[in-house]
Coordinates of C-alpha atoms in Angstrom, one line a residue:
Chain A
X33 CA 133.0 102.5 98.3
X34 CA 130.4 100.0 97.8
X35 CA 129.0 101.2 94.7
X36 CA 132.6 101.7 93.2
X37 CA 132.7 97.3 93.5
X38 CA 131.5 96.8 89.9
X39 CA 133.1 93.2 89.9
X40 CA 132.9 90.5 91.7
X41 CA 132.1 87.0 92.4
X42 CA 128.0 86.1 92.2
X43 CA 128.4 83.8 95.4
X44 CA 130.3 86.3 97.3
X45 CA 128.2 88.5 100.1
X46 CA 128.5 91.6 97.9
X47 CA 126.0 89.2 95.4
X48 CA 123.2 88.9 98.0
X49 CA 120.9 92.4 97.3
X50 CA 119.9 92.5 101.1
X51 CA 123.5 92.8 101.8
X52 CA 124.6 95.3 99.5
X53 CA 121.7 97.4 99.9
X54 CA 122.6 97.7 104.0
X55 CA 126.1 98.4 103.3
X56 CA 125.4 101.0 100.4
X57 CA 123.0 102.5 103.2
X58 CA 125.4 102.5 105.7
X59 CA 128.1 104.0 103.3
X60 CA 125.8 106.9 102.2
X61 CA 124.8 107.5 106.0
X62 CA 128.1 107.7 106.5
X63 CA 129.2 109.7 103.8
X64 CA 126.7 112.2 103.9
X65 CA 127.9 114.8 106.8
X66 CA 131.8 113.7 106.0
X67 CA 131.5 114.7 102.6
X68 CA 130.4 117.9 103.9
X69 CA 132.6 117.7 106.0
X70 CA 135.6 117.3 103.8
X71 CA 134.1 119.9 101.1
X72 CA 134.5 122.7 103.9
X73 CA 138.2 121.6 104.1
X74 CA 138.9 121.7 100.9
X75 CA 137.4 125.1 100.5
X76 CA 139.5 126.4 103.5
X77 CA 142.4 125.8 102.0
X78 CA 142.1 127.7 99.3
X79 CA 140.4 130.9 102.0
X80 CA 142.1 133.9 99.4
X81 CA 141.2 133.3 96.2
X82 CA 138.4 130.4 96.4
X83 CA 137.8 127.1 94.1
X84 CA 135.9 125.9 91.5
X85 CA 133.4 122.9 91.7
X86 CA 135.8 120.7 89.4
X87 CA 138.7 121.5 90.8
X88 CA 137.4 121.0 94.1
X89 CA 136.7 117.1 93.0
X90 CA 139.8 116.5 92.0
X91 CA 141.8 118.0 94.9
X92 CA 139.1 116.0 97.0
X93 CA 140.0 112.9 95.5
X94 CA 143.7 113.6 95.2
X95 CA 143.5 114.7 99.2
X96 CA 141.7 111.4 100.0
X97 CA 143.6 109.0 97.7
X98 CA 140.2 108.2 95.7
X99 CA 138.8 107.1 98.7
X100 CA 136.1 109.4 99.5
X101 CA 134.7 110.0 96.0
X102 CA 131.7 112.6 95.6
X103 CA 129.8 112.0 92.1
X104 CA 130.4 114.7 90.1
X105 CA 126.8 116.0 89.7
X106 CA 126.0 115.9 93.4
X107 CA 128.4 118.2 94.5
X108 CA 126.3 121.6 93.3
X109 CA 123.2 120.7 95.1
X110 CA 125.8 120.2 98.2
X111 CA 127.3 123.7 97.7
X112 CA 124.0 125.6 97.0
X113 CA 122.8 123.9 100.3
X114 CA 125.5 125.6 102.1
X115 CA 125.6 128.9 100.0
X116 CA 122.0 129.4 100.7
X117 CA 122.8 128.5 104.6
X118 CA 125.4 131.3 105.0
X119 CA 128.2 128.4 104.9
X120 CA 129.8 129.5 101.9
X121 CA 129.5 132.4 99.4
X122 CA 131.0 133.0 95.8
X123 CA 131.9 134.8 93.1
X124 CA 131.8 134.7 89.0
X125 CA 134.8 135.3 87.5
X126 CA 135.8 134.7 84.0
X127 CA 138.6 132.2 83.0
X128 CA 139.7 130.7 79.7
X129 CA 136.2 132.6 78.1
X130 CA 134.0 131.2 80.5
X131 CA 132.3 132.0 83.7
X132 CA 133.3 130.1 86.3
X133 CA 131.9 130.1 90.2
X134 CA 133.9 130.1 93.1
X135 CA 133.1 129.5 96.2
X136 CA 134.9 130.7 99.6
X137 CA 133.7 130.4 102.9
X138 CA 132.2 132.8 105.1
X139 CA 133.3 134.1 108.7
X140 CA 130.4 132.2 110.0
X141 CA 131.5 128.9 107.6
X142 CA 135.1 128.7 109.6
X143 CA 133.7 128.8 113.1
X144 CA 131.0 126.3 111.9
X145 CA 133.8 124.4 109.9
X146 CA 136.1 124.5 113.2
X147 CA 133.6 123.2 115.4
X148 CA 132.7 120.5 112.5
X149 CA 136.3 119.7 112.7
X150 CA 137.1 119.4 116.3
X151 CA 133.7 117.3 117.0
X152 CA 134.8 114.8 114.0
X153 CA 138.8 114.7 115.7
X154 CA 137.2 113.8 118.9
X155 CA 134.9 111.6 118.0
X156 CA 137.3 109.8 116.0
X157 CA 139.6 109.8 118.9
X158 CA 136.9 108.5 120.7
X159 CA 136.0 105.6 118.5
X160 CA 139.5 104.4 117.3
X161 CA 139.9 102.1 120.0
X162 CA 136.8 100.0 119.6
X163 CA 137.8 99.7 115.3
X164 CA 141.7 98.4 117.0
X165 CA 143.7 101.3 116.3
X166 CA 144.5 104.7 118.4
X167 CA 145.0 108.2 117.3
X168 CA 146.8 110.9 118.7
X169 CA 145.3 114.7 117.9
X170 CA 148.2 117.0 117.5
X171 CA 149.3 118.7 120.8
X172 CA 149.5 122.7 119.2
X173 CA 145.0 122.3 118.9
X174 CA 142.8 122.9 121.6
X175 CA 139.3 121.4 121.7
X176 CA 136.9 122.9 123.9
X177 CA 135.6 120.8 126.9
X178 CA 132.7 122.0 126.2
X179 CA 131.4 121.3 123.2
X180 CA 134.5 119.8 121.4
X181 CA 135.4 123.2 119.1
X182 CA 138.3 123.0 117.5
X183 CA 141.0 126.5 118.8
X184 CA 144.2 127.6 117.3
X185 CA 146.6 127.4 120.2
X186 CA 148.4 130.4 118.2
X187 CA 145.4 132.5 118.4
X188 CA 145.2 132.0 122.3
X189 CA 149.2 132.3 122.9
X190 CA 148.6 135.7 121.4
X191 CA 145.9 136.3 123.4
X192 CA 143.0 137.0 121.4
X193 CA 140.6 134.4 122.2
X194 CA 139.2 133.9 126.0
X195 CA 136.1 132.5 125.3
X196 CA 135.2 129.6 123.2
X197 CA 133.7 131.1 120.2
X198 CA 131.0 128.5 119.8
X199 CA 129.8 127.5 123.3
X200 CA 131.2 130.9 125.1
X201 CA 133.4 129.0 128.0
X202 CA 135.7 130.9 129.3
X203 CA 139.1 128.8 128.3
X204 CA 141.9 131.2 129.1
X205 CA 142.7 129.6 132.2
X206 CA 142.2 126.1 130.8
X207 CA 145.4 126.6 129.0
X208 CA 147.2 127.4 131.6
Chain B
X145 CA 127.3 120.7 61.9
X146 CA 130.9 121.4 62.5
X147 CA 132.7 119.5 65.3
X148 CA 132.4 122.5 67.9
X149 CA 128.5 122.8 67.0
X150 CA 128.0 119.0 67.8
X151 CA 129.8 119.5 71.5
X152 CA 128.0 122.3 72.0
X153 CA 124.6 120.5 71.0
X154 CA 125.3 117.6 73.1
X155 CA 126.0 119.9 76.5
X156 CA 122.5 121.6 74.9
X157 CA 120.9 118.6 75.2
X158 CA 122.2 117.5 78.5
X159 CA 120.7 121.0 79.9
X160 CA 117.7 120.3 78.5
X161 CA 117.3 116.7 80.0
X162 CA 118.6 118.4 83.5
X163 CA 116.7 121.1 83.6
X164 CA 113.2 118.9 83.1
X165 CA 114.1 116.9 86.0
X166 CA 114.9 119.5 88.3
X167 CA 112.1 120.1 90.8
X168 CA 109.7 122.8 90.7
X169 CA 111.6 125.2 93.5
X170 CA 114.2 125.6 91.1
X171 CA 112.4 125.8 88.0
X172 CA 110.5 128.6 89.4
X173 CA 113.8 130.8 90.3
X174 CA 114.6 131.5 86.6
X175 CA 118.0 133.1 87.7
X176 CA 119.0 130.1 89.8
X177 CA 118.0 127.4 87.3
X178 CA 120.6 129.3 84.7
X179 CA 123.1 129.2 87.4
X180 CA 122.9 125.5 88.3
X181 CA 122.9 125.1 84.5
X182 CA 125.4 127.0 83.8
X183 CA 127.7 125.5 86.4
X184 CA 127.2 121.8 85.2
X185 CA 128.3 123.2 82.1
X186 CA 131.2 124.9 83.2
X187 CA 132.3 121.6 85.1
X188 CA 131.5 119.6 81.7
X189 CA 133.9 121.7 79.7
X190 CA 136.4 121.1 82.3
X191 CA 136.4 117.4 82.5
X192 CA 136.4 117.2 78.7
X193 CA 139.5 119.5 78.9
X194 CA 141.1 117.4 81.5
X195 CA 140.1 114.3 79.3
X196 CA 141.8 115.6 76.4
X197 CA 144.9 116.3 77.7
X198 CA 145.5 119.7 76.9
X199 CA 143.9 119.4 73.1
X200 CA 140.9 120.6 71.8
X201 CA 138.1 118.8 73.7
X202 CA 136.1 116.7 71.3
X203 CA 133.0 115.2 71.1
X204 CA 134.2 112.0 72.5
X205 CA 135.8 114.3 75.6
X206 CA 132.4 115.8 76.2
X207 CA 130.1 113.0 75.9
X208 CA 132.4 111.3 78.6
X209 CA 132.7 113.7 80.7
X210 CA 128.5 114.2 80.6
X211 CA 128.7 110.3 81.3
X212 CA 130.5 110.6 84.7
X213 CA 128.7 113.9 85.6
X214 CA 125.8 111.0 86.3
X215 CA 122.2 110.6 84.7
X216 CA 119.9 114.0 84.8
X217 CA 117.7 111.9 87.3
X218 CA 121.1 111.8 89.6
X219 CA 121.3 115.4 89.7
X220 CA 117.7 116.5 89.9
X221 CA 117.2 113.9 93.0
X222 CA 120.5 115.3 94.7
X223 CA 118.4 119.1 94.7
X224 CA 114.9 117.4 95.9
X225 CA 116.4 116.0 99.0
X226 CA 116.9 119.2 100.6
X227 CA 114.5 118.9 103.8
X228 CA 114.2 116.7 106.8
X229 CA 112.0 113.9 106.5
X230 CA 109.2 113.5 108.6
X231 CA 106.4 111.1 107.9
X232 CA 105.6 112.0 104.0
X233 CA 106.5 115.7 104.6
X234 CA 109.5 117.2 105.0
X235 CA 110.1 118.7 108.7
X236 CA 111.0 122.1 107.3
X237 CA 106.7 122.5 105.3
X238 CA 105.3 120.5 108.3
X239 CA 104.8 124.4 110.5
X240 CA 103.1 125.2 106.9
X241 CA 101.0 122.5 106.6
X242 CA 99.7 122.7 110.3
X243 CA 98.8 126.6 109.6
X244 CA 97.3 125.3 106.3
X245 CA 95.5 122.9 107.5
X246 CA 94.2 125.0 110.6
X247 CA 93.0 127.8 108.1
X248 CA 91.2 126.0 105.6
X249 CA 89.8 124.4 108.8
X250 CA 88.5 127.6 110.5
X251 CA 87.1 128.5 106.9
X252 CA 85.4 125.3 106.4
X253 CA 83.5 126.1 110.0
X254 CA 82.9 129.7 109.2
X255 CA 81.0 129.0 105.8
X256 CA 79.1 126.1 107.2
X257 CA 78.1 128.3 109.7
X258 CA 77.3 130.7 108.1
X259 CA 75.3 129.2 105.4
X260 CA 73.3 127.3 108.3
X261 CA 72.6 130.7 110.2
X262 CA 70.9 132.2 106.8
X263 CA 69.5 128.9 106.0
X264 CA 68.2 128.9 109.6
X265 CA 67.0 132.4 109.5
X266 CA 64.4 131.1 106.7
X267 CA 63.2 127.9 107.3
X268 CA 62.0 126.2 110.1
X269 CA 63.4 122.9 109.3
X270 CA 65.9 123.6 112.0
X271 CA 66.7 119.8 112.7
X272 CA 67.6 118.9 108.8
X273 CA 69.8 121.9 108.1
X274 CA 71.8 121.3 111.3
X275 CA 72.4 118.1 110.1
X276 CA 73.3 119.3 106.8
X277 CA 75.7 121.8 108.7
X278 CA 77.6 118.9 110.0
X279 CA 78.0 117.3 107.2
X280 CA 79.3 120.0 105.3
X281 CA 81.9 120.9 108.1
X282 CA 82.8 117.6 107.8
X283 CA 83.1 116.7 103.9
X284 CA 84.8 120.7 104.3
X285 CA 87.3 119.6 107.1
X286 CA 88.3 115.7 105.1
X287 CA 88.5 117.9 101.5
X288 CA 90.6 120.4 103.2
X289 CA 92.6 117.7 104.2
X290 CA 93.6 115.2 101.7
X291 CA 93.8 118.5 99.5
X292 CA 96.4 120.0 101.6
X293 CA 98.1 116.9 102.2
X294 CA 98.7 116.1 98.7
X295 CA 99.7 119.6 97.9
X296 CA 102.1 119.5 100.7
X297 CA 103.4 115.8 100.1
X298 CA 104.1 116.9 96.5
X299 CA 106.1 119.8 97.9
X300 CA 108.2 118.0 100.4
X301 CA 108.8 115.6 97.4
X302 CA 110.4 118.6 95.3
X303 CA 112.4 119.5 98.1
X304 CA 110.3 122.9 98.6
X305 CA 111.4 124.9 101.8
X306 CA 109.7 127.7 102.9
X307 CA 112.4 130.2 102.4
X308 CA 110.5 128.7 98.2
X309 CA 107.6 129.8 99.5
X310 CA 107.9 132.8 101.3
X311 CA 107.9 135.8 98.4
X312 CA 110.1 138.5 100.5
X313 CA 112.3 135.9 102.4
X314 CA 115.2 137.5 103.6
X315 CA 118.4 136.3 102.8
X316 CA 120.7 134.0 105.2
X317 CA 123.6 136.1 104.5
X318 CA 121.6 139.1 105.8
X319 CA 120.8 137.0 108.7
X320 CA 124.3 136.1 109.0
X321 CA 126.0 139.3 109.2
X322 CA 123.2 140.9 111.6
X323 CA 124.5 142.5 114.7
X324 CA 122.5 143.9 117.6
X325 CA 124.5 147.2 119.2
X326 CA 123.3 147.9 122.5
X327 CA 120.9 146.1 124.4
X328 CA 117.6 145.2 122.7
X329 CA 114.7 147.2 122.9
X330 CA 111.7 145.7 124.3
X331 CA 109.2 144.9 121.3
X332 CA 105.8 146.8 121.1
X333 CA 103.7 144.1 121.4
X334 CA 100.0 144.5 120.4
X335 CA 98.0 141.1 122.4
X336 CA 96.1 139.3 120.7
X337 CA 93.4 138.2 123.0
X338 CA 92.0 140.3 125.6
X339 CA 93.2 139.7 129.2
X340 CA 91.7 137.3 131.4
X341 CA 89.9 139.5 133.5
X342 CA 88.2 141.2 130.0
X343 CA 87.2 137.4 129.3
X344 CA 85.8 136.8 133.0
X345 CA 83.9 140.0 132.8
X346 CA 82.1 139.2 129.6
X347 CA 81.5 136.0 130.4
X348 CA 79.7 136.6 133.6
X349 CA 77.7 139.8 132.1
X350 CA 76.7 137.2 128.8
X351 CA 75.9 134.3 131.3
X352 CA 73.8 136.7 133.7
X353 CA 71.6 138.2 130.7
X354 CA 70.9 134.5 129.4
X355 CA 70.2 133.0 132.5
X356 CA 68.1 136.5 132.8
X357 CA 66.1 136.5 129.5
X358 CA 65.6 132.4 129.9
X359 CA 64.1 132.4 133.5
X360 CA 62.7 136.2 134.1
X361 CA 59.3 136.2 135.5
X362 CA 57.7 138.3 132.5
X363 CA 54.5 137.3 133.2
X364 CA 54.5 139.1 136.9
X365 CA 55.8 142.1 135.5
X366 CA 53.2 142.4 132.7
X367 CA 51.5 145.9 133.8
X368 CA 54.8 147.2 133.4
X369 CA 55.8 146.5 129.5
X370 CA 55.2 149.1 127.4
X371 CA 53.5 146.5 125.0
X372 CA 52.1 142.8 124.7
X373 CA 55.3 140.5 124.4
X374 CA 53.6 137.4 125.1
X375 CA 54.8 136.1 121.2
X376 CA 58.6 137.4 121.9
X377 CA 58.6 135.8 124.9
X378 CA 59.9 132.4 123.2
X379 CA 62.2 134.2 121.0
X380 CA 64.0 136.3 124.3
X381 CA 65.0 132.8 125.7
X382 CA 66.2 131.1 122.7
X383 CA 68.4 134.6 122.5
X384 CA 69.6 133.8 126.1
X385 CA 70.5 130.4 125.6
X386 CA 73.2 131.5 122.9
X387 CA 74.0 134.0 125.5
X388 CA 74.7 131.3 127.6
X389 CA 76.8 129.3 125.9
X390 CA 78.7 132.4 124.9
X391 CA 79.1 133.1 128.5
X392 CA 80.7 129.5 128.7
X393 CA 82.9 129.9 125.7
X394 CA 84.1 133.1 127.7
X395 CA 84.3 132.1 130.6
X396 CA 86.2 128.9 129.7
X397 CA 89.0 131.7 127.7
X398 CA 89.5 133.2 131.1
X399 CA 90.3 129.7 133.1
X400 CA 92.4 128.4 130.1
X401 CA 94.8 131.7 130.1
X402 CA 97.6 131.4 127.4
X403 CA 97.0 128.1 126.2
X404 CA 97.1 128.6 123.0
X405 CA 95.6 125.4 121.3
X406 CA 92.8 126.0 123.9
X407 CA 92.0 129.2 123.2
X408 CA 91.6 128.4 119.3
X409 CA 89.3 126.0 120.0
X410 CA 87.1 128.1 121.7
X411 CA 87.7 130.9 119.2
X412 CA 86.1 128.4 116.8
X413 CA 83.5 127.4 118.8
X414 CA 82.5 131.0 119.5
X415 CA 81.5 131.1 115.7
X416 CA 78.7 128.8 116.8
X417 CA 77.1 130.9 119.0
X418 CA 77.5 134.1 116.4
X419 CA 76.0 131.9 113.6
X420 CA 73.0 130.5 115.7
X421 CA 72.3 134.4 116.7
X422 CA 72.4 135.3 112.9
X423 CA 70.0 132.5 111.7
X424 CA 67.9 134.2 115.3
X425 CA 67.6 137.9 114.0
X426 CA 66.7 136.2 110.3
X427 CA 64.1 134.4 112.2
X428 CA 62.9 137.8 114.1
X429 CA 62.9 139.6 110.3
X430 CA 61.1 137.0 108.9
X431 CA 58.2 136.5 111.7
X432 CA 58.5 140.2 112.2
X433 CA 55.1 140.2 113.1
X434 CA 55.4 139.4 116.9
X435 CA 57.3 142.7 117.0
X436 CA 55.5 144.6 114.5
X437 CA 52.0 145.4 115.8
X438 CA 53.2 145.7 119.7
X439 CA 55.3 148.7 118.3
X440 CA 53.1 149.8 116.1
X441 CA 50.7 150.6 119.1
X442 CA 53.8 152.3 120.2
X443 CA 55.1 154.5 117.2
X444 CA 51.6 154.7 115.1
X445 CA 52.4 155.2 111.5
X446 CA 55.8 154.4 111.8
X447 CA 57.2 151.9 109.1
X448 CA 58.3 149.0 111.4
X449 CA 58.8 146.2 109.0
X450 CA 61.4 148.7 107.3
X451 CA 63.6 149.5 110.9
X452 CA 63.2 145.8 111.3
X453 CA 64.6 145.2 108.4
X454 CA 67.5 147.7 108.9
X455 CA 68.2 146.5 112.9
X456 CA 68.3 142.7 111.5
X457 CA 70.7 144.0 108.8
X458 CA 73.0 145.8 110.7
X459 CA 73.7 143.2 113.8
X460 CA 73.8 140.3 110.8
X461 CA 76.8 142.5 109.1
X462 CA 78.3 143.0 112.8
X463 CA 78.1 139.8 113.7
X464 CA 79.8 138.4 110.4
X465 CA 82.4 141.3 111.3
X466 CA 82.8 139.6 114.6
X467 CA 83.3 136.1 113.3
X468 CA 85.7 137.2 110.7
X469 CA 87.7 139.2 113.9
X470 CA 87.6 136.1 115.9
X471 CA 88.7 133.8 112.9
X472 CA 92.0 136.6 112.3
X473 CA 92.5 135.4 115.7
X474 CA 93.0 132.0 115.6
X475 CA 95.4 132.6 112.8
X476 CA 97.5 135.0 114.7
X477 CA 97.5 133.1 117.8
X478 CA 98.7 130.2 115.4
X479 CA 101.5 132.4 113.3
X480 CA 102.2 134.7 116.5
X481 CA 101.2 133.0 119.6
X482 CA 101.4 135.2 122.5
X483 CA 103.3 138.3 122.8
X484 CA 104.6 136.9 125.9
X485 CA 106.3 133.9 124.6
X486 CA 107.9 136.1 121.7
X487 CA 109.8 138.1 124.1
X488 CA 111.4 135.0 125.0
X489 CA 113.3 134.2 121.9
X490 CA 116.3 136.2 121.6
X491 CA 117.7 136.4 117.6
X492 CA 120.8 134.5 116.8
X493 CA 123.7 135.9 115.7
X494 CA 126.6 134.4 114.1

């Protein structure tokens, strides 16, 4: 966000280096595993036929009103991190006369991504109140006690999870 | 140049300036260096598409989209910071650099040692070439190290992991989609050390015979030696006291049990006492007279010098044989550990 503030007034705080260098810090901290984060969503969404690095910016962007904007040629190193890590795999397939890569993610990708998910929903639970705002996480998701893994409800109304899939507690009974 | 030529030479030239700054890992997989390349370029031809606004994509389109696809530097430095940080190194090379550095370290000892032991075996300046032995080990061990700590720094810096390194790595989606049916076998595990009691057993027997060929009353047994060994006498207890300390070093393996930083260390200092008996049996080949005429009385007409010779050849080769066993050691305790612990580690499976 920080580096987006191209203008701006020389004897405001943004002016002092010291200052804008912590906060830039702060903000790529930050960023860093909620762009991952967010890239994993993105990519779930489209779980059938997968989605190309472009399209996946703009979606992103689109998704998070230009807030959370990932610079365009630092989103392949990102995806061939988690390719090479199992995350995600793709495939080549040609459109328009060119070869373009998509990427989908695999079966160990949506546990990791569902864990990912329900440790950042109650963390951020967590730490709404101390930033003056609260936040509700829909009733229909489980997280586990345990280690905060995000569970389809669905899945366990039909009966065909017992155990969390992460952590291995036995939930059946908590959702009683 | 027509207009489709100078796009295409400008996304050319963007490669080009890409692919310099990418870091060596990548360089070095041809395949995945045409990928990454081809896959900025894909995304170029997109933006300039989306820039354009459903017309042909001109040169203005493409050189704005290569603009917001950031500077080459951008995009090389997003693939080098792959690894953990740790110090200068990256936490992912640091295993690598310890075994590195522990290698080159045993190798620096062994060639000292082994260059004293022969420099031993023919001088008698034993003081100066000792000294010279230290030295070497030293310069060795501080050469080793800034060596290897450069080479590794560099490496972290390029965002090397050892999955770059390794030449028959498997891949993480074989990892991934590995199953174990059934419960797992017990490994055949081959030890890597003898057992404690092996180590108790040779060092009492080694400590015995020193202590034996140091302090043994040869004089009041003198009627009953088959020959006069008054001139070996000197050379039987300098052969004890490295049987002595190898009786320590053994001794020590058996009380420190699976340690294995322990037992490394006195794997390497077991090299000392090989060495100083190589530089011994040099010594006995080159003064081979003290043995020479005593069994000479004994086998007349025999060619002494020439079994000398041959005895002092053969336990020098076995002896190397032995030092370059007990180095193979060290490394496998270091790469391996203890069969033991191994069984502990259960694979994970996704």
């Amino acid at each position: 966000m920080m580096r987006n503030v191209k203008t701006f007034r020389p004897e405001a705080l943004i002016g002092l280096q010291e200052f804008r260098s912590f906060v830039e810090s702060f903000e790529s901290e930050l960023l860093r595993g909620i762009s991952t984060l967010s890239v994993l969503s993105v990519i779930q969404k489209h779980s059938q036929e997968g989605i190309y690095g472009y399209q996946l910016l703009k979606e992103l962007e689109t998704e998070t009103r230009s807030t959370l904007v990932i610079e365009e040629g630092t989103l392949y190193p990102i995806l061939r991190k988690l390719e090479k890590e199992g995350i995600l795999f793709s495939e080549k397939r040609d459109t328009k006369g060119r070869q373009r890569k998509y990427y989908l993610l695999t079966e160990r990708g949506e546990k990791l991504l569902d864990h990912m998910k329900g440790f950042f929903s109650k963390l951020t639970e967590a730490i709404a109140p101390l930033m003056g705002f609260e936040i509700e996480l829909p009733k229909e998701i489980f997280y586990c006690p345990n280690c905060a893994n995000k569970i389809n409800a669905k899945e366990y109304a039909d009966g065909e999870i017992k155990f969390c899939n992460i952590c291995g507690l036995y939930i059946e009974e908590l959702l009683k | 140049m027509s207009y489709k030529k100078h796009e295409e030479q400008l996304i050319k030239e963007f490669r080009d300036e890409v692919s310099k700054k990418l870091p060596l890992w990548l360089k070095l997989n041809a395949t995945e260096l045409r990928e990454t390349l081809d896959e900025l370029e894909s995304h170029i031809w997109d933006k300039a598409e989306d820039l354009a606004k459903g017309e042909e994509p001109n040169a203005i389109h493409v050189r704005e989209a290569i603009y917001q696809m950031g500077s080459p530097r951008d995009i090389a430095k997003e693939f080098k910071r792959r690894g953990t940080p740790k110090f200068y190194l990256s936490a992912e090379l640091c295993p690598w650099y310890y075994k590195s550095l522990l290698i080159v370290g045993v190798i620096v000892l062994f060639t000292n040692l082994l260059t004293m032991a022969f420099t031993i075996g023919r001088s008698d300046n034993i003081g100066q070439i000792v000294g010279q032995t230290f030295e070497g080990i030293f310069d060795g061990f501080v050469t080793g190290f800034v060596v290897l700590s450069v080479i590794f720094i560099v490496l972290s810096m390029q965002g090397f992991l050892p999955e770059d390194i390794r030449s028959k790595a498997k891949t993480t989606k074989e990892l991934v989609t590995k199953t174990i049916k059934g419960p797992p076998k017990a490994p055949k595990v081959k030890s890597v050390l003898p057992s404690q009691g092996s180590f108790l057993f040779e060092g009492i027997f080694s400590l015995t015979i020193g202590f034996l060929l140091i302090f043994f009353p040869y004089d009041n047994y003198s009627s009953f030696y088959p020959f006069d060994m008054t001139q070996l006498i000197p050379w039987l207890g300098l052969l004890g006291g490295i049987m002595i300390f190898k009786g320590v070093i053994k001794f020590s393996q058996a009380l420190v049990g699976k340690h294995v930083r322990f037992q490394q260390i006195f794997l390497g200092l077991s090299l000392i006492p090989s060495s100083l008996n190589i530089a011994l049996f040099l010594q006995l080949h080159l003064n081979s007279a003290i043995l020479r005429q005593p069994l000479l009385d004994l086998f007349p007409g025999a060619d002494i010098a020439l079994y000398i010779k041959i005895g002092v050849i053969i336990i020098v080769i076995v002896t190397i044989l032995e030092m370059i066993h007990e180095i193979s050691r060290i490394i496998r305790l270091e790469t391996r550990g203890f069969p033991e612990l191994e069984m502990y580690e259960t694979p994970r499976t996704y």
